[in-house]
């Protein structure tokens, strides 16, 4: 049973692990007035190589948890969860759980702005195997820009390297170059590359180093933040239920000490996390 909430509540931000912090940072920069609860399912990350059923079940558990904290709006700050679970949750689960609450993802806000960056419609997409194999970007692009082509490249080792704090190692440099070379081999026409995993901005410097300089690199943080700002403006019935004390709470399914240490590195800010259990 969902907790009855009469007062205002934080906006929930969910990711499999640390990657959603790149989205949270930009959201807080754009909308500092609201309260947020960040939930990282670090104990079960990465999601990117898991089946549809598992990603859907884990994501639904996280959304239910955030709803139980009172959240009226939850952002899936994770492409894998957005690709594999968002539609099912919106269409099949929300009507039963609470038709007034909302769950939003990161794919639509990214695809919407593509016409402002690409000149020729050849878009490279770097993502987890789950995101690439789901073809969710291809489907979303086909709705808005049917003349564009998505060239998808799965990067299965990047999230494990980031989650294990190996960002500055030689091995990470090797695997960043390897997947970028595989992407570029798909088409010489690519003029824009989407970092289609919220963990990847943490590899931005390496990705930038290995991509030709004429290619635009799209990080999702500011796109999702601007889209959320617009959403709250267009949906006052949701906005009015969002608490406005500028606070942020961090939850993780892993050890809170480990999360706190690593998240602090990623956020360049000292935070304290609390350990919770899902499922
Ligand atoms: N940040 C998630 C995404 O955007 C990472 C997925 C994973 O856990 O593999 O896809």
XYZ file of C-alpha atoms and ligand atoms in Angstrom:
289
model
C 0.000 0.000 0.000
C 1.227 3.460 -0.835
C 1.685 5.834 2.017
C -0.962 8.572 2.088
C 0.775 11.874 1.473
C -1.001 15.138 2.032
C 2.025 17.398 2.106
C 4.482 18.299 -0.610
C 7.157 15.777 -1.503
C 10.571 15.556 -3.200
C 11.103 14.683 -6.850
C 12.531 11.148 -7.150
C 15.600 10.554 -9.323
C 16.486 6.927 -10.026
C 19.468 5.203 -11.624
C 21.053 1.770 -11.403
C 24.083 3.379 -9.769
C 26.165 6.543 -9.893
C 25.327 7.623 -13.460
C 22.111 9.431 -12.572
C 24.178 11.815 -10.446
C 25.210 13.476 -13.732
C 21.521 14.170 -14.372
C 20.784 15.180 -10.777
C 23.623 17.761 -10.808
C 22.215 19.505 -13.859
C 18.636 19.311 -12.559
C 19.710 20.898 -9.269
C 21.635 23.601 -11.138
C 18.552 24.431 -13.224
C 15.905 23.881 -10.533
C 17.651 24.406 -7.154
C 14.441 25.314 -5.366
C 12.975 21.799 -5.257
C 13.672 18.841 -2.950
C 15.064 15.625 -4.448
C 15.567 12.011 -3.407
C 18.276 10.248 -5.384
C 18.115 6.441 -5.384
C 20.994 4.371 -6.783
C 20.502 0.602 -7.003
C 24.284 0.155 -6.758
C 24.029 -3.320 -5.231
C 22.412 -4.617 -8.442
C 24.211 -2.380 -11.000
C 24.989 -2.607 -13.831
C 21.573 -3.050 -15.415
C 22.910 -2.713 -18.968
C 23.510 -6.397 -19.599
C 20.372 -7.634 -17.804
C 17.195 -8.954 -19.457
C 14.082 -6.890 -20.083
C 12.180 -8.681 -17.283
C 14.866 -8.037 -14.667
C 15.398 -4.355 -15.563
C 11.632 -3.845 -15.522
C 11.217 -5.569 -12.123
C 14.152 -3.746 -10.486
C 13.003 -0.383 -11.884
C 9.418 -0.911 -10.739
C 10.657 -1.775 -7.235
C 12.655 1.474 -7.164
C 9.712 3.538 -8.419
C 7.428 1.969 -5.789
C 10.004 2.755 -3.108
C 10.178 6.406 -4.185
C 6.375 6.615 -4.344
C 6.301 5.279 -0.772
C 8.535 8.198 0.194
C 5.771 10.431 -1.156
C 7.300 11.313 -4.549
C 4.636 12.381 -7.032
C 7.112 12.529 -9.888
C 10.005 10.130 -10.546
C 12.652 10.632 -13.231
C 14.334 7.475 -14.530
C 17.800 9.043 -14.878
C 18.930 5.883 -16.632
C 18.701 5.079 -20.328
C 18.558 1.330 -19.754
C 15.587 1.672 -17.399
C 13.989 4.273 -19.688
C 14.437 1.926 -22.666
C 13.281 -1.267 -20.987
C 10.847 -0.311 -18.227
C 9.397 3.185 -18.708
C 6.653 2.376 -21.174
C 5.406 -0.678 -19.218
C 5.373 1.286 -15.968
C 3.533 4.231 -17.569
C 0.979 2.110 -19.395
C 0.465 -0.942 -17.168
C 1.502 -0.079 -13.623
C 0.721 3.587 -12.984
C -3.019 3.212 -13.651
C -3.172 0.645 -10.800
C -0.641 2.196 -8.437
C -1.797 5.809 -8.682
C -2.920 7.415 -11.937
C -2.021 10.863 -10.591
C 1.687 10.160 -10.192
C 4.172 10.461 -13.032
C 7.307 8.635 -14.190
C 9.462 10.231 -16.911
C 12.598 9.075 -18.716
C 15.667 10.495 -20.463
C 15.306 9.289 -24.051
C 12.552 11.591 -25.282
C 14.213 14.840 -24.056
C 17.419 13.777 -25.811
C 15.805 12.898 -29.129
C 13.673 16.057 -29.171
C 16.627 18.420 -29.597
C 18.522 16.443 -32.256
C 17.434 18.809 -35.038
C 19.309 21.626 -33.287
C 22.674 19.817 -33.443
C 22.909 17.522 -36.461
C 23.514 18.824 -39.980
C 23.074 15.571 -41.872
C 20.919 13.368 -39.592
C 23.611 10.728 -38.983
C 23.581 10.225 -35.225
C 25.967 7.986 -33.301
C 24.560 6.473 -30.121
C 26.795 5.091 -27.357
C 24.901 3.068 -24.750
C 24.647 -0.105 -22.738
C 23.821 -3.340 -24.596
C 20.307 -3.093 -23.099
C 19.707 0.384 -24.499
C 21.182 -0.378 -27.925
C 19.409 -3.747 -28.337
C 16.059 -2.276 -27.259
C 16.194 0.060 -30.293
C 14.257 2.599 -28.199
C 16.235 5.514 -29.646
C 15.616 4.316 -33.187
C 11.877 4.081 -32.452
C 11.738 7.530 -30.826
C 13.757 9.112 -33.651
C 11.494 7.471 -36.250
C 8.514 9.284 -34.681
C 10.093 12.759 -34.660
C 12.731 12.679 -37.418
C 12.064 9.737 -39.780
C 14.779 10.985 -42.143
C 17.556 10.526 -39.514
C 19.704 7.406 -39.043
C 20.831 6.119 -35.648
C 24.158 4.260 -35.571
C 24.143 2.403 -32.244
C 27.240 1.096 -30.495
C 27.036 -0.935 -27.289
C 29.803 -0.238 -24.754
C 29.368 -3.089 -22.246
C 32.508 -2.418 -20.200
C 32.145 1.307 -19.563
C 29.597 1.157 -16.704
C 31.494 -1.551 -14.770
C 34.703 0.483 -15.146
C 32.962 3.623 -13.829
C 31.160 1.817 -10.989
C 34.550 0.426 -9.931
C 36.152 3.878 -9.986
C 38.580 3.014 -12.818
C 37.942 6.216 -14.787
C 41.592 7.252 -14.914
C 43.115 3.842 -15.678
C 44.855 2.798 -18.909
C 42.329 0.000 -19.327
C 39.490 2.519 -19.480
C 41.332 4.585 -22.112
C 41.762 1.391 -24.173
C 38.068 0.459 -23.997
C 36.866 4.001 -24.697
C 38.967 4.073 -27.877
C 37.874 0.565 -28.850
C 34.122 1.273 -28.786
C 34.515 4.691 -30.394
C 36.512 3.143 -33.253
C 33.726 0.565 -33.685
C 31.125 3.337 -33.793
C 33.041 5.409 -36.335
C 33.563 2.322 -38.517
C 29.769 2.155 -38.936
C 29.585 5.410 -40.906
C 31.924 8.242 -41.923
C 28.891 10.571 -41.918
C 28.243 10.651 -38.166
C 28.245 14.307 -37.054
C 26.635 13.971 -33.614
C 27.182 11.421 -30.850
C 24.695 10.894 -28.014
C 26.132 9.764 -24.687
C 23.129 7.455 -24.276
C 23.971 6.290 -20.785
C 23.929 8.618 -17.812
C 27.236 7.184 -16.599
C 29.128 8.268 -19.719
C 29.579 11.994 -18.922
C 32.026 10.709 -16.318
C 34.155 9.558 -19.295
C 33.603 12.808 -21.211
C 37.284 13.793 -21.411
C 38.324 10.405 -22.806
C 35.419 10.280 -25.264
C 36.254 13.803 -26.437
C 39.915 12.810 -26.864
C 39.088 9.843 -29.117
C 36.310 11.413 -31.239
C 37.162 13.635 -34.245
C 36.780 17.295 -33.270
C 34.002 18.075 -35.803
C 31.591 15.663 -34.049
C 29.117 17.159 -31.542
C 28.925 15.264 -28.240
C 25.532 15.305 -26.507
C 25.422 14.818 -22.725
C 21.937 14.414 -21.346
C 22.098 16.317 -18.035
C 21.146 19.785 -19.266
C 18.656 18.350 -21.798
C 16.779 16.467 -19.077
C 16.968 19.437 -16.707
C 15.492 21.828 -19.297
C 12.836 19.301 -20.206
C 11.864 18.885 -16.534
C 11.663 22.651 -16.100
C 9.341 22.839 -19.080
C 7.300 19.865 -17.826
C 6.739 21.441 -14.401
C 5.694 24.686 -16.063
C 3.161 22.842 -18.229
C 1.895 20.662 -15.354
C 1.073 22.900 -12.380
C -0.949 20.054 -10.813
C 2.331 18.119 -10.380
C 4.513 21.159 -9.668
C 2.272 22.197 -6.771
C 2.974 18.866 -5.064
C 6.778 19.302 -5.210
C 8.474 20.394 -1.975
C 10.627 23.515 -2.246
C 13.331 23.573 0.415
C 16.337 22.993 -1.854
C 17.180 19.716 -0.062
C 18.546 16.488 -1.499
C 18.563 13.033 0.107
C 20.692 10.157 -1.192
C 19.688 6.488 -0.950
C 21.637 3.453 -2.133
C 21.157 -0.313 -2.024
C 24.946 -0.744 -1.496
C 26.950 0.238 1.562
C 26.295 3.876 2.374
C 30.011 4.417 3.090
C 31.009 3.221 -0.392
C 28.293 5.285 -2.089
C 29.149 8.391 -0.101
C 32.864 8.162 -0.985
C 32.320 7.600 -4.707
C 29.367 9.959 -5.150
C 31.327 12.702 -3.462
C 34.012 12.314 -6.165
C 31.431 12.512 -8.949
C 29.487 15.445 -7.478
C 32.503 17.423 -6.217
C 30.420 17.920 -3.095
C 30.259 16.079 0.213
C 27.079 14.090 0.644
C 25.830 11.432 3.042
C 23.847 8.455 1.805
C 21.538 6.069 3.576
C 21.397 2.353 2.749
C 18.008 0.870 1.851
C 16.708 -2.473 0.565
C 14.613 -2.986 -2.547
C 12.577 -6.042 -3.453
N 23.132 4.934 -16.162
C 22.567 3.777 -16.791
C 22.087 4.154 -18.202
O 21.887 5.336 -18.463
C 23.562 2.661 -16.663
C 23.035 1.362 -16.921
C 23.724 0.215 -16.245
O 23.558 0.059 -15.033
O 24.353 -0.570 -16.945
O 21.880 3.319 -19.042
